[in-house]
CSV table of C-alpha atoms in Angstrom, one decimal:
chain,number,residue,atom,x,y,z
T,1379,MET,CA,10.1,-32.2,231.6
T,1380,LEU,CA,10.2,-34.8,234.3
T,1381,ILE,CA,6.9,-35.7,236.8
T,1382,SER,CA,6.8,-37.5,239.6
T,1383,GLN,CA,4.4,-38.2,242.8
T,1384,ILE,CA,5.0,-37.9,246.4
T,1385,SER,CA,2.7,-38.9,249.4
T,1386,ASN,CA,2.0,-36.9,252.0
T,1387,PRO,CA,1.1,-37.8,255.6
T,1388,ASP,CA,-2.9,-37.1,254.6
T,1389,GLY,CA,-3.0,-39.3,252.2
T,1390,SER,CA,-3.1,-36.6,249.4
T,1391,ILE,CA,-0.4,-36.8,246.4
T,1392,THR,CA,2.2,-33.9,245.5
T,1393,VAL,CA,2.8,-33.7,241.6
T,1394,ALA,CA,6.7,-32.4,241.1
T,1395,VAL,CA,8.0,-31.1,238.2
T,1396,ARG,CA,11.4,-30.3,237.2
T,1397,GLU,CA,13.8,-30.2,234.1
T,1398,GLU,CA,16.9,-32.6,234.5
T,1399,GLY,CA,19.0,-31.6,236.9
T,1400,GLY,CA,17.2,-28.8,238.2
T,1401,PRO,CA,14.9,-28.1,241.5
T,1402,ALA,CA,11.7,-29.7,241.3
T,1403,ARG,CA,8.4,-27.7,242.2
T,1404,ALA,CA,4.6,-28.7,243.2
T,1405,VAL,CA,1.8,-28.2,240.9
T,1406,ARG,CA,-0.8,-26.5,242.3
T,1407,GLY,CA,-4.1,-28.0,242.3
T,1408,ALA,CA,-2.8,-31.1,240.8
T,1409,GLY,CA,-4.7,-34.1,242.7
T,1410,SER,CA,-2.2,-36.6,241.1
T,1411,VAL,CA,-0.7,-37.2,237.7
T,1412,HIS,CA,-3.5,-39.5,236.5
T,1413,ALA,CA,-5.6,-36.4,237.2
T,1414,LEU,CA,-3.6,-34.0,235.4
T,1415,ALA,CA,-3.3,-36.4,232.2
T,1416,LEU,CA,-6.7,-37.0,232.0
T,1417,GLU,CA,-7.5,-33.3,232.4
T,1418,ALA,CA,-4.9,-32.8,229.3
T,1419,ALA,CA,-6.1,-35.9,227.0
T,1420,ASN,CA,-10.0,-34.8,227.9
T,1421,SER,CA,-9.3,-31.1,227.1
T,1422,GLY,CA,-7.2,-31.5,224.0
T,1423,ARG,CA,-4.4,-29.3,225.9
T,1424,SER,CA,-0.7,-30.5,225.9
T,1425,LEU,CA,0.2,-31.9,229.5
T,1426,ALA,CA,2.8,-29.1,229.8
T,1427,ALA,CA,0.2,-26.4,229.0
T,1428,VAL,CA,-2.0,-27.6,231.7
T,1429,ILE,CA,0.8,-27.7,234.4
T,1430,GLU,CA,1.4,-24.4,233.3
T,1431,GLU,CA,-2.2,-23.0,233.5
T,1432,LYS,CA,-2.3,-24.6,237.2
T,1433,GLY,CA,1.0,-23.1,238.0
T,1434,LEU,CA,3.9,-23.8,240.0
T,1435,GLY,CA,4.4,-23.5,243.7
T,1436,ASP,CA,7.0,-24.6,246.2
T,1437,THR,CA,10.2,-26.5,245.6
T,1438,VAL,CA,10.2,-30.3,246.9
T,1439,ASP,CA,13.0,-32.2,247.5
T,1440,LEU,CA,12.6,-35.2,245.9
T,1441,GLU,CA,15.8,-37.1,247.4
T,1442,ALA,CA,14.8,-36.3,251.0
T,1443,ALA,CA,11.5,-37.7,250.0
T,1444,TYR,CA,12.8,-40.8,248.1
T,1445,ALA,CA,15.1,-41.8,251.6
T,1446,ALA,CA,11.9,-40.9,253.4
T,1447,GLY,CA,10.2,-43.5,251.3
T,1448,ARG,CA,7.8,-41.1,250.3
T,1449,LEU,CA,7.9,-41.5,246.4
T,1450,LEU,CA,5.3,-43.2,244.8
T,1451,ALA,CA,5.2,-44.3,241.2
T,1452,PRO,CA,5.1,-41.8,239.1
T,1453,ILE,CA,1.5,-42.6,238.2
T,1454,THR,CA,-0.9,-44.4,239.8
T,1455,HIS,CA,-4.5,-45.2,239.4
T,1456,PRO,CA,-7.8,-44.4,242.4
T,1457,ASP,CA,-8.3,-48.5,241.5
T,1458,PRO,CA,-5.4,-50.2,241.2
T,1459,ALA,CA,-7.6,-52.7,239.0
T,1460,HIS,CA,-7.9,-50.1,236.1
T,1461,LEU,CA,-3.6,-49.8,235.7
T,1462,HIS,CA,-2.3,-52.0,233.2
T,1463,LEU,CA,1.3,-53.7,233.5
T,1464,THR,CA,2.4,-55.3,230.1
T,1465,GLY,CA,5.4,-55.6,227.8
T,1466,THR,CA,7.1,-57.2,224.9
T,1467,GLY,CA,10.4,-59.0,224.2
T,1468,LEU,CA,12.6,-59.4,221.3
T,1469,THR,CA,12.5,-55.8,220.7
T,1470,HIS,CA,16.2,-54.9,220.6
T,1471,LEU,CA,19.2,-55.6,218.4
T,1472,GLY,CA,20.9,-57.7,221.5
T,1473,SER,CA,17.9,-59.0,222.7
T,1474,ALA,CA,18.1,-62.2,221.0
T,1475,ALA,CA,21.1,-63.7,221.9
T,1476,THR,CA,20.4,-63.6,225.7
T,1477,ARG,CA,16.8,-64.7,225.5
T,1478,ASP,CA,17.9,-67.8,223.0
T,1479,SER,CA,20.8,-68.7,225.4
T,1480,MET,CA,18.3,-69.5,227.8
T,1481,HIS,CA,16.6,-71.9,225.8
T,1482,ARG,CA,18.9,-73.2,223.2
T,1483,LYS,CA,21.8,-72.2,221.2
T,1484,THR,CA,21.7,-71.7,217.8
T,1485,THR,CA,23.9,-70.7,214.7
T,1486,GLU,CA,23.3,-69.9,211.1
T,1487,ALA,CA,20.9,-72.4,211.2
T,1488,ALA,CA,18.0,-73.7,209.0
T,1489,GLU,CA,14.7,-71.7,209.7
T,1490,GLU,CA,12.8,-75.2,210.9
T,1491,THR,CA,15.6,-75.5,213.2
T,1492,LEU,CA,15.9,-72.1,215.0
T,1493,THR,CA,13.6,-71.6,218.3
T,1494,ASP,CA,10.4,-69.6,218.6
T,1495,SER,CA,12.6,-66.7,220.1
T,1496,MET,CA,15.3,-66.6,217.1
T,1497,LYS,CA,12.1,-66.7,214.7
T,1498,MET,CA,10.4,-63.6,216.5
T,1499,PHE,CA,13.5,-61.7,216.5
T,1500,ARG,CA,14.0,-62.1,213.0
T,1501,MET,CA,10.2,-60.9,212.1
T,1502,GLY,CA,11.2,-57.8,214.0
T,1503,LEU,CA,14.0,-57.2,212.1
T,1504,GLU,CA,12.4,-57.7,208.9
T,1505,ASN,CA,9.4,-55.9,209.5
T,1506,GLY,CA,9.4,-54.1,213.0
T,1507,LYS,CA,9.9,-50.8,211.5
T,1508,PRO,CA,7.3,-50.3,208.9
T,1509,ALA,CA,7.3,-47.3,206.9
T,1510,PRO,CA,4.6,-44.5,208.0
T,1511,GLY,CA,1.0,-45.2,207.3
T,1512,GLU,CA,2.1,-49.2,207.0
T,1513,THR,CA,1.4,-51.8,209.8
T,1514,GLY,CA,4.8,-54.2,210.7
T,1515,VAL,CA,4.9,-57.3,212.3
T,1516,GLN,CA,3.3,-57.8,215.9
T,1517,PRO,CA,5.9,-58.6,218.8
T,1518,GLU,CA,5.9,-60.8,221.3
T,1519,TRP,CA,3.5,-59.9,224.0
T,1520,PHE,CA,3.0,-60.4,227.6
T,1521,TYR,CA,0.8,-59.4,230.7
T,1522,LYS,CA,2.5,-58.5,234.3
T,1523,GLY,CA,-0.7,-57.5,236.1
T,1524,ASN,CA,-2.5,-54.8,237.5
T,1525,GLY,CA,-1.7,-51.4,239.7
T,1526,THR,CA,-1.5,-53.9,242.2
T,1527,GLN,CA,1.5,-55.1,241.0
T,1528,ALA,CA,3.0,-51.5,240.9
T,1529,VAL,CA,6.0,-51.2,243.3
T,1530,ALA,CA,6.8,-48.0,244.6
T,1531,PRO,CA,10.5,-46.7,243.9
T,1532,GLY,CA,12.6,-47.8,246.9
T,1533,ASP,CA,10.2,-50.3,247.8
T,1534,ALA,CA,10.8,-54.2,247.9
T,1535,LEU,CA,10.0,-56.1,244.7
T,1536,VAL,CA,8.3,-59.3,246.1
T,1537,SER,CA,9.3,-62.6,244.7
T,1538,PRO,CA,6.6,-65.2,245.3
T,1539,SER,CA,7.9,-68.1,247.5
T,1540,PHE,CA,7.1,-70.6,244.4
T,1541,ALA,CA,9.4,-68.5,242.2
T,1542,LEU,CA,12.4,-70.2,240.7
T,1543,ASP,CA,14.5,-66.6,240.6
T,1544,GLY,CA,13.5,-63.1,240.9
T,1545,GLY,CA,15.9,-61.1,238.2
T,1546,GLU,CA,15.8,-57.5,237.3
T,1547,GLU,CA,15.1,-56.5,233.2
T,1548,PRO,CA,16.2,-52.9,232.7
T,1549,GLU,CA,13.7,-51.5,230.1
T,1550,MET,CA,12.2,-47.8,229.0
T,1551,ALA,CA,8.1,-47.9,229.7
T,1552,GLY,CA,5.8,-45.8,228.2
T,1553,ILE,CA,3.3,-44.3,230.1
T,1554,TYR,CA,-0.7,-44.1,229.0
T,1555,VAL,CA,-3.7,-42.9,230.0
T,1556,ILE,CA,-7.0,-43.3,227.7
T,1557,ALA,CA,-9.4,-40.0,227.1
T,1558,GLY,CA,-13.2,-40.4,227.6
T,1559,ASP,CA,-13.5,-40.9,223.9
T,1560,GLY,CA,-11.2,-43.9,224.1
T,1561,THR,CA,-8.3,-42.3,222.5
T,1562,PRO,CA,-4.8,-43.4,224.0
T,1563,PHE,CA,-2.5,-40.8,225.3
T,1564,ARG,CA,1.1,-41.3,225.6
T,1565,ILE,CA,2.2,-39.1,228.5
T,1566,GLY,CA,5.8,-40.2,228.1
T,1567,PHE,CA,8.7,-42.6,229.2
T,1568,ALA,CA,10.2,-43.7,232.2
T,1569,VAL,CA,13.2,-46.1,233.4
T,1570,ALA,CA,11.5,-49.7,234.6
T,1571,ASN,CA,12.4,-52.8,236.2
T,1572,GLU,CA,10.5,-55.5,234.7
T,1573,PHE,CA,10.9,-58.3,237.5
T,1574,SER,CA,10.8,-61.8,236.3
T,1575,ASP,CA,11.7,-65.4,236.5
T,1576,HIS,CA,14.1,-66.3,234.1
T,1577,VAL,CA,14.9,-69.7,235.6
T,1578,THR,CA,11.0,-70.8,235.0
T,1579,GLU,CA,11.1,-69.3,231.5
T,1580,ARG,CA,14.3,-71.1,230.8
T,1581,ILE,CA,12.4,-74.8,231.5
T,1582,ASN,CA,9.8,-74.3,228.6
T,1583,TYR,CA,8.9,-71.2,226.6
T,1584,LEU,CA,5.7,-72.0,226.8
T,1585,TYR,CA,6.3,-70.7,230.7
T,1586,LEU,CA,6.8,-67.2,229.8
T,1587,ALA,CA,3.7,-66.4,230.5
T,1588,HIS,CA,4.3,-67.8,234.1
T,1589,SER,CA,7.6,-66.3,234.8
T,1590,LYS,CA,6.3,-62.6,233.9
T,1591,LEU,CA,3.3,-62.7,236.2
T,1592,ARG,CA,5.4,-60.7,238.8
T,1593,GLN,CA,5.5,-57.4,240.3
T,1594,ALA,CA,7.1,-54.1,238.1
T,1595,SER,CA,8.8,-50.9,239.2
T,1596,PHE,CA,9.2,-47.9,237.2
T,1597,GLY,CA,10.1,-44.3,237.8
T,1598,PRO,CA,10.9,-42.5,239.7
T,1599,GLU,CA,9.7,-39.7,237.3
T,1600,ILE,CA,8.6,-39.8,233.8
T,1601,ARG,CA,10.1,-38.0,231.1
T,1602,VAL,CA,7.5,-36.3,229.3
T,1603,GLY,CA,7.1,-36.2,225.6
T,1604,ALA,CA,8.7,-38.3,223.0
T,1605,ALA,CA,12.1,-40.9,223.7
T,1606,PRO,CA,15.6,-39.7,222.3
T,1607,ASP,CA,16.3,-42.0,219.7
T,1608,ASP,CA,19.8,-43.2,221.1
T,1609,ILE,CA,19.0,-44.1,225.3
T,1610,ARG,CA,22.0,-45.0,227.5
T,1611,GLY,CA,21.4,-46.3,230.5
T,1612,PHE,CA,23.2,-48.5,233.6
T,1613,SER,CA,21.9,-51.5,235.6
T,1614,ARG,CA,23.4,-52.9,238.8
T,1615,ILE,CA,23.0,-55.4,241.8
T,1616,LEU,CA,24.2,-54.4,245.0
T,1617,ARG,CA,24.8,-56.6,247.9
T,1618,GLY,CA,25.5,-55.7,251.4
T,1619,GLY,CA,26.1,-52.4,250.1
T,1620,GLU,CA,28.6,-53.3,247.4
T,1621,VAL,CA,28.5,-53.7,243.3
T,1622,LEU,CA,27.8,-57.2,242.7
T,1623,TRP,CA,27.1,-56.8,239.1
T,1624,GLU,CA,26.8,-53.8,236.4
T,1625,LYS,CA,26.5,-53.3,232.8
T,1626,PRO,CA,25.5,-50.6,230.7
T,1627,PHE,CA,22.1,-51.0,228.7
T,1628,VAL,CA,20.9,-49.0,225.5
T,1629,SER,CA,17.4,-48.4,224.3
T,1630,GLY,CA,15.5,-46.0,221.8
T,1631,GLU,CA,14.7,-47.1,218.4
T,1632,ALA,CA,18.6,-46.6,217.1
T,1633,ASN,CA,19.0,-49.6,219.3
T,1634,MET,CA,15.9,-51.6,218.5
T,1635,SER,CA,14.5,-53.9,215.7
T,1636,HIS,CA,10.7,-52.2,216.2
T,1637,THR,CA,9.7,-48.7,216.6
T,1638,PHE,CA,7.7,-47.3,219.2
T,1639,ALA,CA,5.1,-46.7,217.2
T,1640,ASN,CA,4.6,-50.4,215.8
T,1641,LEU,CA,5.0,-51.6,219.6
T,1642,GLU,CA,2.3,-49.0,220.8
T,1643,TYR,CA,-0.2,-50.1,217.6
T,1644,HIS,CA,-0.2,-53.8,218.5
T,1645,HIS,CA,-0.9,-53.5,222.0
T,1646,PHE,CA,-3.6,-50.6,221.4
T,1647,LYS,CA,-5.2,-52.3,218.8
T,1648,TYR,CA,-7.4,-54.5,221.3
T,1649,SER,CA,-10.6,-52.4,222.2
T,1650,LEU,CA,-9.8,-54.0,225.7
T,1651,PHE,CA,-6.9,-51.8,226.2
T,1652,ARG,CA,-8.7,-48.5,225.0
T,1653,MET,CA,-11.3,-48.2,228.1
T,1654,PRO,CA,-11.6,-44.5,229.2
T,1655,GLY,CA,-9.7,-43.8,232.6
T,1656,ASP,CA,-7.6,-46.8,232.4
T,1657,VAL,CA,-3.6,-46.4,232.8
T,1658,HIS,CA,-1.4,-48.7,230.6
T,1659,VAL,CA,2.4,-48.8,231.6
T,1660,HIS,CA,4.1,-50.9,228.3
T,1661,MET,CA,7.8,-51.9,229.3
T,1662,PHE,CA,9.3,-52.4,225.6
T,1663,GLY,CA,11.9,-55.0,226.3
T,1664,THR,CA,15.6,-55.0,226.6
T,1665,ALA,CA,19.2,-56.9,225.6
T,1666,THR,CA,20.8,-56.9,229.4
T,1667,LEU,CA,20.1,-59.1,232.1
T,1668,SER,CA,22.4,-60.3,234.9
T,1669,PHE,CA,20.8,-63.9,234.9
T,1670,GLY,CA,22.5,-64.4,231.3
T,1671,ASP,CA,25.8,-63.7,233.2
T,1672,GLY,CA,25.2,-66.5,236.0
T,1673,VAL,CA,24.1,-64.3,238.3
T,1674,ARG,CA,21.9,-65.6,241.2
T,1675,THR,CA,19.7,-63.0,243.3
T,1676,GLU,CA,19.3,-63.3,246.9
T,1677,ALA,CA,16.7,-61.7,249.6
T,1678,GLY,CA,18.4,-58.4,250.3
T,1679,ASP,CA,19.9,-57.6,247.0
T,1680,VAL,CA,19.3,-54.2,245.4
T,1681,PHE,CA,18.4,-53.5,242.2
T,1682,GLU,CA,19.2,-49.8,240.8
T,1683,ILE,CA,18.4,-48.7,237.2
T,1684,GLY,CA,19.1,-45.2,235.5
T,1685,ALA,CA,19.4,-43.6,232.3
T,1686,ASP,CA,20.5,-40.4,231.3
T,1687,GLY,CA,17.6,-37.8,230.7
T,1688,PHE,CA,15.2,-39.9,232.8
T,1689,GLY,CA,15.6,-38.4,236.4
T,1690,LEU,CA,16.7,-40.5,239.7
T,1691,PRO,CA,17.7,-43.9,239.3
T,1692,LEU,CA,15.0,-46.5,240.4
T,1693,ARG,CA,16.2,-48.6,243.1
T,1694,ASN,CA,14.4,-51.7,244.7
T,1695,PRO,CA,15.5,-54.3,246.8
T,1696,LEU,CA,14.3,-58.3,246.6
T,1697,ALA,CA,12.4,-59.4,249.1
T,1698,ILE,CA,11.0,-63.3,249.1
T,1699,ALA,CA,7.5,-64.1,249.9
T,1700,ASP,CA,6.7,-66.7,252.5
T,1701,GLU,CA,4.9,-69.8,251.5
T,1702,GLU,CA,1.3,-69.2,251.0
T,1703,ARG,CA,-1.2,-72.2,251.0
T,1704,ILE,CA,-3.5,-71.7,248.6
T,1705,GLU,CA,-7.2,-73.6,249.1
T,1706,ILE,CA,-9.6,-73.7,246.7
T,1707,ARG,CA,-13.0,-74.1,248.3
T,1708,GLN,CA,-16.5,-75.6,246.8
T,1709,LEU,CA,-19.3,-73.4,247.1
């Protein structure tokens, strides 16, 4: 099942559900995906059961809503400060090559000569898929921002005026809500663009945190349930309506050095991330970047990312923010 949100002129939200390739229908009496998910989490029922109980109404034209700019992120929070955008890197079986080339080329070298990127990747290969009941190695982790940084499908990803680059990262994102008793519940997975500043990151690995404090987009639909073991997708950049760059990307545990369960554990082990009612959008990494192929993006370029079984592709144009003067005042 795929689930999405559409904004209405009166400010309300229509929640739409469908099966891949089928028509979308509105969920009766659903105020938002967040409200539906919390109702399920707090009642001990599945999301599908809650939706079935409410029933389905009129057919919804998702493509028309997308073209009209009415698609929202597939989950939002009434208070954006309670939606968290986070992620992990060096989790995919091709990710180290791209990342390491941004810092320093290595071959089969002694441990003491490896970059931190390669050391982290090796740790994942060795213990990123622990046996049931065991805890694997913790991954790289980063913070992107709260719900104010979540950009709706179709809207522009805005690169700050001080940024040195604004590039795409095609990823799978896990979508979660926290029940009233602090239990994290996964709704499902969505395609995401973990928009980042790769030039800043390349200067020094310790600039990774700065490079990730950027907007992100995900959706337009959430695939409810577990992710397929092997996910096949595409990532492309359009300039002037023509394809500037395009590559396939893969995800799913068959193509990863970590299990989703291990990555989820190391995020939610922190009580900070188990606050009742909060929403988490956690991005699981990639091995495909246009930056790794020497592409420099420009304002007006359009990022398009999609994957089989995950609904409509995610599209976002790139915009560059005007320079902003920041003045710190003494109270």
